[in-house]
Every structure is written in structure tokens, then in C-alpha cells.
Short mmCIF file of N, CA, C and O in Angstrom, two decimals:
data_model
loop_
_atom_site.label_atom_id
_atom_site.label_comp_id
_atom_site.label_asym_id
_atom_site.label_seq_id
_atom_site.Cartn_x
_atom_site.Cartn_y
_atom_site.Cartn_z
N UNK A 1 0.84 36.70 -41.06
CA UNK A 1 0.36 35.34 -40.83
C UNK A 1 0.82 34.83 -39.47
O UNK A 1 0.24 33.98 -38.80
N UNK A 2 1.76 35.35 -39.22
CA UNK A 2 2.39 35.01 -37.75
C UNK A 2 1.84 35.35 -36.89
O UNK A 2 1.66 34.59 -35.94
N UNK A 3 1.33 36.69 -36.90
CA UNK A 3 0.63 37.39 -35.55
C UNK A 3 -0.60 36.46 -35.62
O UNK A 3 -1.03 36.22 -34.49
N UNK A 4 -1.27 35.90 -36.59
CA UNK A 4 -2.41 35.69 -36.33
C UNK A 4 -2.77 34.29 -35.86
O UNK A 4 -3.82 33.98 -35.30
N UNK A 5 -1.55 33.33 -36.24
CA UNK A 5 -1.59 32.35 -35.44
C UNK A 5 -1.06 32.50 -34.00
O UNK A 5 -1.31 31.56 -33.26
N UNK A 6 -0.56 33.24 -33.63
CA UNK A 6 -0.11 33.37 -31.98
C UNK A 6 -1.20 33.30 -31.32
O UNK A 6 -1.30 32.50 -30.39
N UNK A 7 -2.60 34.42 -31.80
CA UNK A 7 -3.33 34.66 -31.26
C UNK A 7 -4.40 33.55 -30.97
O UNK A 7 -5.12 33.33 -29.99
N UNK A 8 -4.18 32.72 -32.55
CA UNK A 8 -5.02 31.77 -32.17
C UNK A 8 -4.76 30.50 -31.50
O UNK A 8 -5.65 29.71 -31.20
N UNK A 9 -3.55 30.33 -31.29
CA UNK A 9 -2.65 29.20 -30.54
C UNK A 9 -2.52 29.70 -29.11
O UNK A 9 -2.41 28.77 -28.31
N UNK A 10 -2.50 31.09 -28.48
CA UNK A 10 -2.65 31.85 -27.74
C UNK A 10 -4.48 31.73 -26.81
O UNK A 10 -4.38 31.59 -25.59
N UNK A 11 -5.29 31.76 -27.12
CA UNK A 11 -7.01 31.89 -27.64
C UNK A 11 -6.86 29.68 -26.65
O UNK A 11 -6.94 29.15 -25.54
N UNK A 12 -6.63 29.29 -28.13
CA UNK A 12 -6.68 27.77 -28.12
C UNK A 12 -6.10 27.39 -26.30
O UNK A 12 -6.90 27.11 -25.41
N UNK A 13 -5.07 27.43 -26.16
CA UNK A 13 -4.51 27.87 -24.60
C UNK A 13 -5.23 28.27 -23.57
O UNK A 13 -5.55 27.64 -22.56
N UNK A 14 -5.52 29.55 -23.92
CA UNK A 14 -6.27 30.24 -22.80
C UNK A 14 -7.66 28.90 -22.21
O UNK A 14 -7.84 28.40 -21.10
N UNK A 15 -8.42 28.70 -23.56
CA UNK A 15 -9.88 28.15 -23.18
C UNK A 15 -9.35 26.81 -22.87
O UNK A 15 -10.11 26.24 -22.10
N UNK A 16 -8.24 26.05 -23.22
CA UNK A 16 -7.79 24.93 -22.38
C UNK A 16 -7.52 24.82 -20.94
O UNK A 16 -7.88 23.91 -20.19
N UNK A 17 -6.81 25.90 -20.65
CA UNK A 17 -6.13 25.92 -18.82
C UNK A 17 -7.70 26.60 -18.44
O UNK A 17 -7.78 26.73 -17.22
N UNK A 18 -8.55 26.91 -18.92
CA UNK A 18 -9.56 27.57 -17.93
C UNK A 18 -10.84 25.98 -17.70
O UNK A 18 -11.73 25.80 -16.86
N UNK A 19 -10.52 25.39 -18.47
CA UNK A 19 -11.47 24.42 -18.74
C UNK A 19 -10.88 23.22 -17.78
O UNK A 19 -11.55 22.23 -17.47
N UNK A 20 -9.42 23.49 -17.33
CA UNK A 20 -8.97 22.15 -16.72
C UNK A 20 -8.97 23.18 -15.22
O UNK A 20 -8.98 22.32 -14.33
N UNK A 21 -8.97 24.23 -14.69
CA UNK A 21 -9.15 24.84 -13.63
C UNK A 21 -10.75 24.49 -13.32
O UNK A 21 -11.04 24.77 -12.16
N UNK A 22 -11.66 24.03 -13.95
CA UNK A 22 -13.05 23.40 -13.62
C UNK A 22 -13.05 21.95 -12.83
O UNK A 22 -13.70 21.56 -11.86
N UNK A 23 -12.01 21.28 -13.70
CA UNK A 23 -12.05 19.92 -13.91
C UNK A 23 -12.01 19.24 -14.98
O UNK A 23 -11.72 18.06 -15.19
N UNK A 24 -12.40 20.27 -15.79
CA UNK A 24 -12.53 19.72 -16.97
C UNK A 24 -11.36 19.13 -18.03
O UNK A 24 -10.53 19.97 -18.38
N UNK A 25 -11.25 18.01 -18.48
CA UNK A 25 -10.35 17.51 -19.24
C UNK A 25 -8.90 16.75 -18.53
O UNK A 25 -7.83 16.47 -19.06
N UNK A 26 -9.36 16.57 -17.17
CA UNK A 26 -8.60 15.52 -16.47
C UNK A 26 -9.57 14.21 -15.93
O UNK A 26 -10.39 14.29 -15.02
N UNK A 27 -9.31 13.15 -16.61
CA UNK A 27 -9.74 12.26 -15.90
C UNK A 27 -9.95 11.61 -14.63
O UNK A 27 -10.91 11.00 -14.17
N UNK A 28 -8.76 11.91 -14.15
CA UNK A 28 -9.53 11.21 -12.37
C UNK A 28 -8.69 12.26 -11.58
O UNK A 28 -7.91 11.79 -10.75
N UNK A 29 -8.72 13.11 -11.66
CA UNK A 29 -8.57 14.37 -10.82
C UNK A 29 -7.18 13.92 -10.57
O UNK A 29 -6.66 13.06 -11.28
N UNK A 30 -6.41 14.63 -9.30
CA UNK A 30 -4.95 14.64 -8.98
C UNK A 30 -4.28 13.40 -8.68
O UNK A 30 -4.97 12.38 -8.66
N UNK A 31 -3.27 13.33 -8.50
CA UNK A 31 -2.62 12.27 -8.16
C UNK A 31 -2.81 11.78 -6.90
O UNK A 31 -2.75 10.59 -6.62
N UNK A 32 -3.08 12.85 -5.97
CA UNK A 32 -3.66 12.13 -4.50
C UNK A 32 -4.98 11.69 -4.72
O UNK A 32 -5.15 10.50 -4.43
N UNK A 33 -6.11 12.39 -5.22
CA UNK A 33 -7.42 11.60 -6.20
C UNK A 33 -7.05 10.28 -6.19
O UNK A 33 -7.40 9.36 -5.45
N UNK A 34 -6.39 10.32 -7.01
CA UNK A 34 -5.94 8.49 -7.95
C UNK A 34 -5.31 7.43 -7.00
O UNK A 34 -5.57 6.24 -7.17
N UNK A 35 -4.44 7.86 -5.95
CA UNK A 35 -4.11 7.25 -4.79
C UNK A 35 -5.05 6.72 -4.03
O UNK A 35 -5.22 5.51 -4.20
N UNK A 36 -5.74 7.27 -3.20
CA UNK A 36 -6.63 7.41 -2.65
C UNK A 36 -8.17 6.41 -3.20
O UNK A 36 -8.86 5.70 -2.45
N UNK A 37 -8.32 6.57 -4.24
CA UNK A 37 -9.32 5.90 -4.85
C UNK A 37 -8.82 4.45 -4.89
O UNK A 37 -9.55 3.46 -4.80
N UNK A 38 -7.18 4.43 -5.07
CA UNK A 38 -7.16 2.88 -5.15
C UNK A 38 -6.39 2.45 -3.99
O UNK A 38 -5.75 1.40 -4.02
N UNK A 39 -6.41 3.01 -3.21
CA UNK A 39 -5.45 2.54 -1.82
C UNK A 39 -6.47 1.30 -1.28
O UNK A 39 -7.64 1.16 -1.64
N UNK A 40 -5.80 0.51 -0.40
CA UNK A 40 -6.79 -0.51 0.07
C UNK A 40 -7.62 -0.28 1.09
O UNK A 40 -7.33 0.82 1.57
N UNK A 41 -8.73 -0.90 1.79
CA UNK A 41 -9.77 -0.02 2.46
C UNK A 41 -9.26 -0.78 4.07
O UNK A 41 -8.63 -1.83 4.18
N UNK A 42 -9.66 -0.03 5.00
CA UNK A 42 -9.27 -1.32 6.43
C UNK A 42 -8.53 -0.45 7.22
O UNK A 42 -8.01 0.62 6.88
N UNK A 43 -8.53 -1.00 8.31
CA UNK A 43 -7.92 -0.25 9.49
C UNK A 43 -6.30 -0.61 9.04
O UNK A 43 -6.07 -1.78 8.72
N UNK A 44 -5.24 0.35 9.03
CA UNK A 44 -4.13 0.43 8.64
C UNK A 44 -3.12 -0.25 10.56
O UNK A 44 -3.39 0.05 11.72
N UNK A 45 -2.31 -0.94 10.14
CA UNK A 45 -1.44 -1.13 11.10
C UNK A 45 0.15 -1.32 10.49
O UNK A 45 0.40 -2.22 9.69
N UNK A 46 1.28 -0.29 11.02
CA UNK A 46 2.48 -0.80 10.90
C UNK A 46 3.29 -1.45 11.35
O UNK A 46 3.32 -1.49 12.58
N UNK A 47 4.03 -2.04 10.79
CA UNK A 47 4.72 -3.17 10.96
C UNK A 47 5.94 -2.89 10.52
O UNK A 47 5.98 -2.74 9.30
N UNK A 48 7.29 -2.74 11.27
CA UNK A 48 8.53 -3.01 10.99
C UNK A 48 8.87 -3.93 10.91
O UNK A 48 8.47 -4.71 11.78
N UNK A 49 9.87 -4.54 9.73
CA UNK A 49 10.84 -5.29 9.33
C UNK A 49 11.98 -5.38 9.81
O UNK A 49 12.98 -5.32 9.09
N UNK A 50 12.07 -5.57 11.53
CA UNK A 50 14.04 -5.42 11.72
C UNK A 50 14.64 -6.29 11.61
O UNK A 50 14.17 -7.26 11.01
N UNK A 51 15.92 -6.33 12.13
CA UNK A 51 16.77 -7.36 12.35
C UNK A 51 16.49 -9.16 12.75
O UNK A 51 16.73 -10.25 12.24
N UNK A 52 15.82 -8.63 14.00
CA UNK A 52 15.06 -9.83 14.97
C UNK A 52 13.42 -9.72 14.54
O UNK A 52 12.73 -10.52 15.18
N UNK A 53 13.12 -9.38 14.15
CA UNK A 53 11.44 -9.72 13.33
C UNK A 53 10.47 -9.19 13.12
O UNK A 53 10.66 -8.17 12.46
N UNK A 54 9.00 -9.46 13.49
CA UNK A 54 8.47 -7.90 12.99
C UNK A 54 8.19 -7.45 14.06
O UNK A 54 8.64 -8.00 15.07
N UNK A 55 7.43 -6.39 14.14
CA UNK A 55 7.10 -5.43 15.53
C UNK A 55 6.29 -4.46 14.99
O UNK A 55 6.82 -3.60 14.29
N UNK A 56 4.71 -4.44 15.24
CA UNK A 56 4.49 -5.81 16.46
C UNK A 56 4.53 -7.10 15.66
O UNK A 56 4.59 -6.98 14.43
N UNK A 57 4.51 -8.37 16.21
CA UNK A 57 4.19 -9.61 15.75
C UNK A 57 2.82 -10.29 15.78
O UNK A 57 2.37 -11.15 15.02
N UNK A 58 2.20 -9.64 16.93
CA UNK A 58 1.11 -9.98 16.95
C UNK A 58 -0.25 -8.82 17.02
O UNK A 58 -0.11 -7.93 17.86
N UNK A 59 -1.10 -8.81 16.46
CA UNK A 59 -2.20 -7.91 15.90
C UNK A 59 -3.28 -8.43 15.79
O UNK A 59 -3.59 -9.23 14.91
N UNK A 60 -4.31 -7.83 17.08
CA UNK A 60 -5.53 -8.26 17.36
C UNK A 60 -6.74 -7.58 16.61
O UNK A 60 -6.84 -6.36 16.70
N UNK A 61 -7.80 -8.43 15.77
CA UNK A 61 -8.35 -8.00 14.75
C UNK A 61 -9.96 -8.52 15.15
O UNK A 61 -10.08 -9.53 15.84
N UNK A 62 -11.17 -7.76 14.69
CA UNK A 62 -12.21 -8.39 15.05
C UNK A 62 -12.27 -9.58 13.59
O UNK A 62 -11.69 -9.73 12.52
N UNK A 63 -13.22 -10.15 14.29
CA UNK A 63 -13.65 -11.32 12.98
C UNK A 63 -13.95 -10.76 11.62
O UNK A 63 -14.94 -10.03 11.53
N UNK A 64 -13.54 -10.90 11.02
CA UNK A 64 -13.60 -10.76 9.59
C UNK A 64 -13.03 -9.20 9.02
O UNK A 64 -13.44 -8.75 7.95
N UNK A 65 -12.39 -8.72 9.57
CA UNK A 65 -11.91 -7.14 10.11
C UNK A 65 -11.11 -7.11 8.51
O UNK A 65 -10.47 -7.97 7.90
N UNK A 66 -11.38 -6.09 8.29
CA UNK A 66 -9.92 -5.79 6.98
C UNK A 66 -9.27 -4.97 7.50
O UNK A 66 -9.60 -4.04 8.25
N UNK A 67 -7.84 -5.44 6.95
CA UNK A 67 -6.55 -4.83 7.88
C UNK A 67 -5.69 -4.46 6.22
O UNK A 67 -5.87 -5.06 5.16
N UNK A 68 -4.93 -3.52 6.44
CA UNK A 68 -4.15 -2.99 5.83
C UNK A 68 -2.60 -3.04 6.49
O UNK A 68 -2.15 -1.99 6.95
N UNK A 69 -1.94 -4.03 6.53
CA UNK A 69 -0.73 -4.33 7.10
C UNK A 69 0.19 -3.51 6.37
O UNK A 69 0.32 -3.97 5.23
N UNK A 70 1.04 -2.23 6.63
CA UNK A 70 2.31 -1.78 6.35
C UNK A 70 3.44 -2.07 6.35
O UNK A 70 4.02 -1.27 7.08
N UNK A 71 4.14 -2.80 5.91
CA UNK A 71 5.25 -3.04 6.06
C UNK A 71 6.76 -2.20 5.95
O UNK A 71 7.21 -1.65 4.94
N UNK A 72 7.24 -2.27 6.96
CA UNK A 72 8.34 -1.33 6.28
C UNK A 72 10.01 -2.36 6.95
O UNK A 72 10.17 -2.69 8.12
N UNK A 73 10.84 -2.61 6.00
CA UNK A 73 11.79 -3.25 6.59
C UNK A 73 12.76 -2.03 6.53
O UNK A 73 12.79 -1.14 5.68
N UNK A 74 13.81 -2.27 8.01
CA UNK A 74 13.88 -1.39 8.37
C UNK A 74 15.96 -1.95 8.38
O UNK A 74 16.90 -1.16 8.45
N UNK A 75 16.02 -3.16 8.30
CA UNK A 75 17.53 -3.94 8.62
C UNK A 75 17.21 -4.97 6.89
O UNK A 75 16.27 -5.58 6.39
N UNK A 76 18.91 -4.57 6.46
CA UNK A 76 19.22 -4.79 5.37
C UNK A 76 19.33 -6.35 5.49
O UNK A 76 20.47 -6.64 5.13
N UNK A 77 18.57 -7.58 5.85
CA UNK A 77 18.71 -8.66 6.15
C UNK A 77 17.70 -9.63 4.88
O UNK A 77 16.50 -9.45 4.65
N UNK A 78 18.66 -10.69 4.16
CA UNK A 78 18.00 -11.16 3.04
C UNK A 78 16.31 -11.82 3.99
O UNK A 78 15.19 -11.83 3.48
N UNK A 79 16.55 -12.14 4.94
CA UNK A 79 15.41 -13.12 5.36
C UNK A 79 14.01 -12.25 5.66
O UNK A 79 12.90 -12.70 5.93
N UNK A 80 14.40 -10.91 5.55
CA UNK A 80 12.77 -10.17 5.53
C UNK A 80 13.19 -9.23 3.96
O UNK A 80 13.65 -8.09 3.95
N UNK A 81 13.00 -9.73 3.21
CA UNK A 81 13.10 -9.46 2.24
C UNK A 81 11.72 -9.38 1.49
O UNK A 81 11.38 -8.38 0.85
N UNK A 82 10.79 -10.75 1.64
CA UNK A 82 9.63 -10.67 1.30
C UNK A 82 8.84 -10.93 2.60
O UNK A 82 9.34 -11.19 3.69
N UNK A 83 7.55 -10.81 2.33
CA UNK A 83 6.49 -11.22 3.68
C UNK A 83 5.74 -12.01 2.83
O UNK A 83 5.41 -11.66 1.70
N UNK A 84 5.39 -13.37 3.47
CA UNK A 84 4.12 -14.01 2.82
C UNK A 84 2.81 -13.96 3.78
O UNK A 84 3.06 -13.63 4.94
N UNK A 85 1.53 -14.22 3.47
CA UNK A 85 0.18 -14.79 4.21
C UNK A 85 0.03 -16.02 4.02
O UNK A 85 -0.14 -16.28 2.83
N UNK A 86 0.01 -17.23 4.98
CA UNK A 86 -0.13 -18.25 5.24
C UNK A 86 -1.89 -18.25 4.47
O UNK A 86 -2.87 -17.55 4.72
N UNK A 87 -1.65 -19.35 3.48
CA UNK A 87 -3.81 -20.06 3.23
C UNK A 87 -3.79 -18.76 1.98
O UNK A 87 -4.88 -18.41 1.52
N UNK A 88 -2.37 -18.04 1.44
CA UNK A 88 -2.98 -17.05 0.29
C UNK A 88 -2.00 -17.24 -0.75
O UNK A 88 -1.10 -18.08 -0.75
N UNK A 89 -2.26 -16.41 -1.58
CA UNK A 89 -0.71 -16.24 -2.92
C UNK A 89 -0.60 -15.10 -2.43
O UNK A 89 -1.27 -14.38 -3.17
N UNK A 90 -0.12 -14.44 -1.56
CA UNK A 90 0.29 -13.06 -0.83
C UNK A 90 1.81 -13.17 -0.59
O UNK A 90 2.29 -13.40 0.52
N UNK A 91 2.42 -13.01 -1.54
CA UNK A 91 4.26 -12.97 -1.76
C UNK A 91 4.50 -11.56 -1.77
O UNK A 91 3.93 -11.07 -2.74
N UNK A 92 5.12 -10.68 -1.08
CA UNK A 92 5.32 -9.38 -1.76
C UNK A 92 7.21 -8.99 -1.25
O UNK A 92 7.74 -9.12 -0.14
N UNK A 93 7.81 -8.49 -2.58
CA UNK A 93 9.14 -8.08 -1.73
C UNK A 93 9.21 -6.70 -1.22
O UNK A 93 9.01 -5.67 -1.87
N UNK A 94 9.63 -6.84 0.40
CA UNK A 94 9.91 -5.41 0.83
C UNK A 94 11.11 -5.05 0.67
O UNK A 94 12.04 -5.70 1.13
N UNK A 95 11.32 -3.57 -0.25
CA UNK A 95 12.21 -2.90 -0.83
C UNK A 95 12.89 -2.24 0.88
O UNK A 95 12.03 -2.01 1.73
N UNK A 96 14.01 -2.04 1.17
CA UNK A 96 14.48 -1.69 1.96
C UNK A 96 14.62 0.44 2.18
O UNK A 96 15.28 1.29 1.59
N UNK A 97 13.26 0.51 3.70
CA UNK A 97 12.79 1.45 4.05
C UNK A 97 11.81 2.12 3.19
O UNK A 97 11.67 3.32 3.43
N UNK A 98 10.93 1.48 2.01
CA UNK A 98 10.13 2.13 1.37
C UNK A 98 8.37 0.94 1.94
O UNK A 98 8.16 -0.21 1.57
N UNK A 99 7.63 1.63 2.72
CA UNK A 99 6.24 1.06 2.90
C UNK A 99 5.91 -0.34 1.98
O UNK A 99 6.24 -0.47 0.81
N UNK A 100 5.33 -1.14 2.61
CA UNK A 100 4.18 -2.02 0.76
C UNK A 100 3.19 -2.45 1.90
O UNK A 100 3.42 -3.21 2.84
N UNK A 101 1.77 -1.62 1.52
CA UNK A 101 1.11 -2.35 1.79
C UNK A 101 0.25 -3.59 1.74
O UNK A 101 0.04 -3.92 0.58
N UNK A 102 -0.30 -4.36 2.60
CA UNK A 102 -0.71 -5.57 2.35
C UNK A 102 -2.20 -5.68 2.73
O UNK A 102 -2.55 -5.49 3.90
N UNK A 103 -2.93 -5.92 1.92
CA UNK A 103 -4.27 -5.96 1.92
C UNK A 103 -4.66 -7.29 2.87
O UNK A 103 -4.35 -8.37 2.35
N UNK A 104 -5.37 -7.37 4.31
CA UNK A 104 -5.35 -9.20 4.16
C UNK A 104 -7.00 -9.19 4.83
O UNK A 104 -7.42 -8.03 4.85
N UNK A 105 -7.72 -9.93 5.22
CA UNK A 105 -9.25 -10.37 6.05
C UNK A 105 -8.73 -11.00 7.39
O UNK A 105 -7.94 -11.93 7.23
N UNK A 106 -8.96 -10.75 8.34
CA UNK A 106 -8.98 -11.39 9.20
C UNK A 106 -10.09 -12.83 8.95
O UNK A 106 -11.11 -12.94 8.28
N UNK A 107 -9.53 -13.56 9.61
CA UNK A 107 -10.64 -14.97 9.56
C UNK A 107 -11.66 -14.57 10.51
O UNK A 107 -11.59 -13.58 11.24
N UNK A 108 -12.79 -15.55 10.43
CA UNK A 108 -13.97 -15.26 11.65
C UNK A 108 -13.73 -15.89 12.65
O UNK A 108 -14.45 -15.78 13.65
N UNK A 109 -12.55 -16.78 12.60
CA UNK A 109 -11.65 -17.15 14.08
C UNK A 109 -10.88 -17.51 14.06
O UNK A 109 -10.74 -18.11 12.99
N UNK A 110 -9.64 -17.62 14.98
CA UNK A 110 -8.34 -18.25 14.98
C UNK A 110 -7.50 -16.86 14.89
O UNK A 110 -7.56 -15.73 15.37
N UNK A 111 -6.47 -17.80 13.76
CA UNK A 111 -5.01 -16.55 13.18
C UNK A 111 -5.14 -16.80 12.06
O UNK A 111 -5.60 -17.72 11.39
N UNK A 112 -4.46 -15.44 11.84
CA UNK A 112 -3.92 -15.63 10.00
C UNK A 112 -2.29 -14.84 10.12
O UNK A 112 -1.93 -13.67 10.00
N UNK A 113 -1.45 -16.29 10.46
CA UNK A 113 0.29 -15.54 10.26
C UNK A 113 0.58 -15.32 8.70
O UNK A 113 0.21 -15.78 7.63
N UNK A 114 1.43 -14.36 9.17
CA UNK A 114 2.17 -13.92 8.24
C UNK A 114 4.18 -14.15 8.22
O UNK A 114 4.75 -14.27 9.31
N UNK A 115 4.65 -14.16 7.46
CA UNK A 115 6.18 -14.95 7.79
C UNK A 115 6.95 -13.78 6.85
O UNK A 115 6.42 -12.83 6.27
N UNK A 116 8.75 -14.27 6.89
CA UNK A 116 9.48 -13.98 5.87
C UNK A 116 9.68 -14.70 4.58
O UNK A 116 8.69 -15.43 4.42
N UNK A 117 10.49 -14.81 3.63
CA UNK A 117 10.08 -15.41 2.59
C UNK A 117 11.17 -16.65 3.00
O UNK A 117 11.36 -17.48 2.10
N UNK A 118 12.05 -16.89 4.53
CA UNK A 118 12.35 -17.95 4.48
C UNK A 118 11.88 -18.44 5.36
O UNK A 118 12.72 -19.23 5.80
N UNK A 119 10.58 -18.48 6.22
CA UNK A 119 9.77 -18.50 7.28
C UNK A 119 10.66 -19.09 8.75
O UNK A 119 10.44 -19.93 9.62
N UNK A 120 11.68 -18.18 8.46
CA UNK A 120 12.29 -17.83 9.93
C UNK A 120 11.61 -16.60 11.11
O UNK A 120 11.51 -16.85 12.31
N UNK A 121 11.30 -15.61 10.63
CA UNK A 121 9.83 -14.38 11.36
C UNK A 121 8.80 -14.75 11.17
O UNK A 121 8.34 -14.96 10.04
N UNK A 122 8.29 -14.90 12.06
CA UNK A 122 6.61 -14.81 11.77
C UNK A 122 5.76 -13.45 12.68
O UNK A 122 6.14 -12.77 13.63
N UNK A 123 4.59 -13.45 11.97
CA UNK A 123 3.67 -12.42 12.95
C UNK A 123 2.51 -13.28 12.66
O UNK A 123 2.36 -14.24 11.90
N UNK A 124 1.47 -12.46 13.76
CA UNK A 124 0.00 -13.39 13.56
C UNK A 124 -0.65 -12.07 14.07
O UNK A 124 -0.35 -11.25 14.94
N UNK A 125 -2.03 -12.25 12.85
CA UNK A 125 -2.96 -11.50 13.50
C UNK A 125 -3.89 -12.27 13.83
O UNK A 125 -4.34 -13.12 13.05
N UNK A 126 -4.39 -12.08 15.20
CA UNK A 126 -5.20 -13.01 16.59
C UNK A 126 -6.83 -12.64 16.43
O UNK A 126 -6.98 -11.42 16.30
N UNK A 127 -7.91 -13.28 16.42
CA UNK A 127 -9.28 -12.61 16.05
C UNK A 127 -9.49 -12.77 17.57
O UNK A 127 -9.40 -13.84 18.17
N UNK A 128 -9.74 -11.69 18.06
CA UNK A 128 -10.40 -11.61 19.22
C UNK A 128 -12.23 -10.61 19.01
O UNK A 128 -12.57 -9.51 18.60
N UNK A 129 -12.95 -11.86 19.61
CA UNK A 129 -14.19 -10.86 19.39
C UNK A 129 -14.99 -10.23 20.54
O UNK A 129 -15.93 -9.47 20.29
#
């Protein structure tokens, strides 16, 4: 009785791993798949978090441009701790040396700053068209 369930628990196995070497029986493919599908869309720009503020501070965007702001704080300082967007609910805390990106629109003119969470730093992205 033993041998004969090996074979079939064995059997059961086999036609599983050959069926997921298709695709078959994973839902949204790999983990870079799944990343990727939900990462935010937009021209990516980084942005350090140091000591004295961000860098760059200022970031020239066409009108209505989607930007993907990176943040990375880089100096263990409570006052860049979070980044906000001025005109949004865009609060996010930056974990010290790990990325967060920030999804934002450029306006169709002017700025749209961005600060620390005690709005001592600021940055601005500038619409130039």
C-alpha cells in the first residue's frame, strides 16, 4: 500500500511542477511580475533626504507630467522623517536609507512643493513648458 501511494503522490507532483513551468497555476506570475504591475507609472526622479535638505530641491516637470519622486533619507534627523505634498493627503514616513516612492502630477502651471513633516525642508517641482 505504501509503494503505491508514493507513486501516486509522486505522479500528483510531477503533473503539478510541469504545469507551473507553463504558467500554469500561478496567478500573477513572479514577484518582479507583481512589482512591476503595481509600481507607479512616470518619469522616476531621486531625491535624497540629508542633513541640510533634499537634493535636488528643485525639479523641472512638463505640465501635467507624472513624476515618481524617490525618496531616500540618507541623515538620521527627526525633521525628514516624513515628506508631505502641499494641496494633497500625501504624508509618507521615510524609513532611514530604504527608497518610498511618491506618486505626484505636476500642475499645468506653477509648483507643487513638497516639505518635511515639520516644514523646515522644502523642494518644489517647477512646470516649465
Amino acid at each position: 500500500m505504501l509503494r503505491w501511494t508514493a507513486i501516486v503522490v509522486g505522479c500528483a507532483l510531477g503533473a503539478a511542477s510541469a504545469g507551473c513551468g507553463r504558467g500554469e497555476g500561478r496567478a500573477h506570475g513572479t514577484s518582479a511580475d507583481r512589482a512591476a504591475a503595481t509600481a507607479p507609472a512616470g518619469r522616476r526622479v531621486s531625491v535624497e533626504v540629508g542633513p541640510t535638505g533634499y537634493a535636488p530641491n528643485r525639479i523641472e516637470a512638463k505640465p501635467g507630467e507624472r513624476l515618481v519622486l524617490r525618496f531616500t533619507r540618507t541623515a538620521d534627523t527627526e525633521c525628514g522623517r516624513y515628506v508631505t505634498v502641499a494641496g494633497t493627503d500625501i504624508k509618507r514616513e521615510l524609513s532611514l536609507g530604504e527608497p518610498v516612492d511618491v506618486a505626484v502630477t505636476a500642475p499645468q502651471s506653477g509648483e507643487l512643493v513638497f516639505a518635511c513633516g515639520m516644514d523646515m525642508m522644502h523642494g518644489i517641482v517647477v512646470v516649465k513648458p
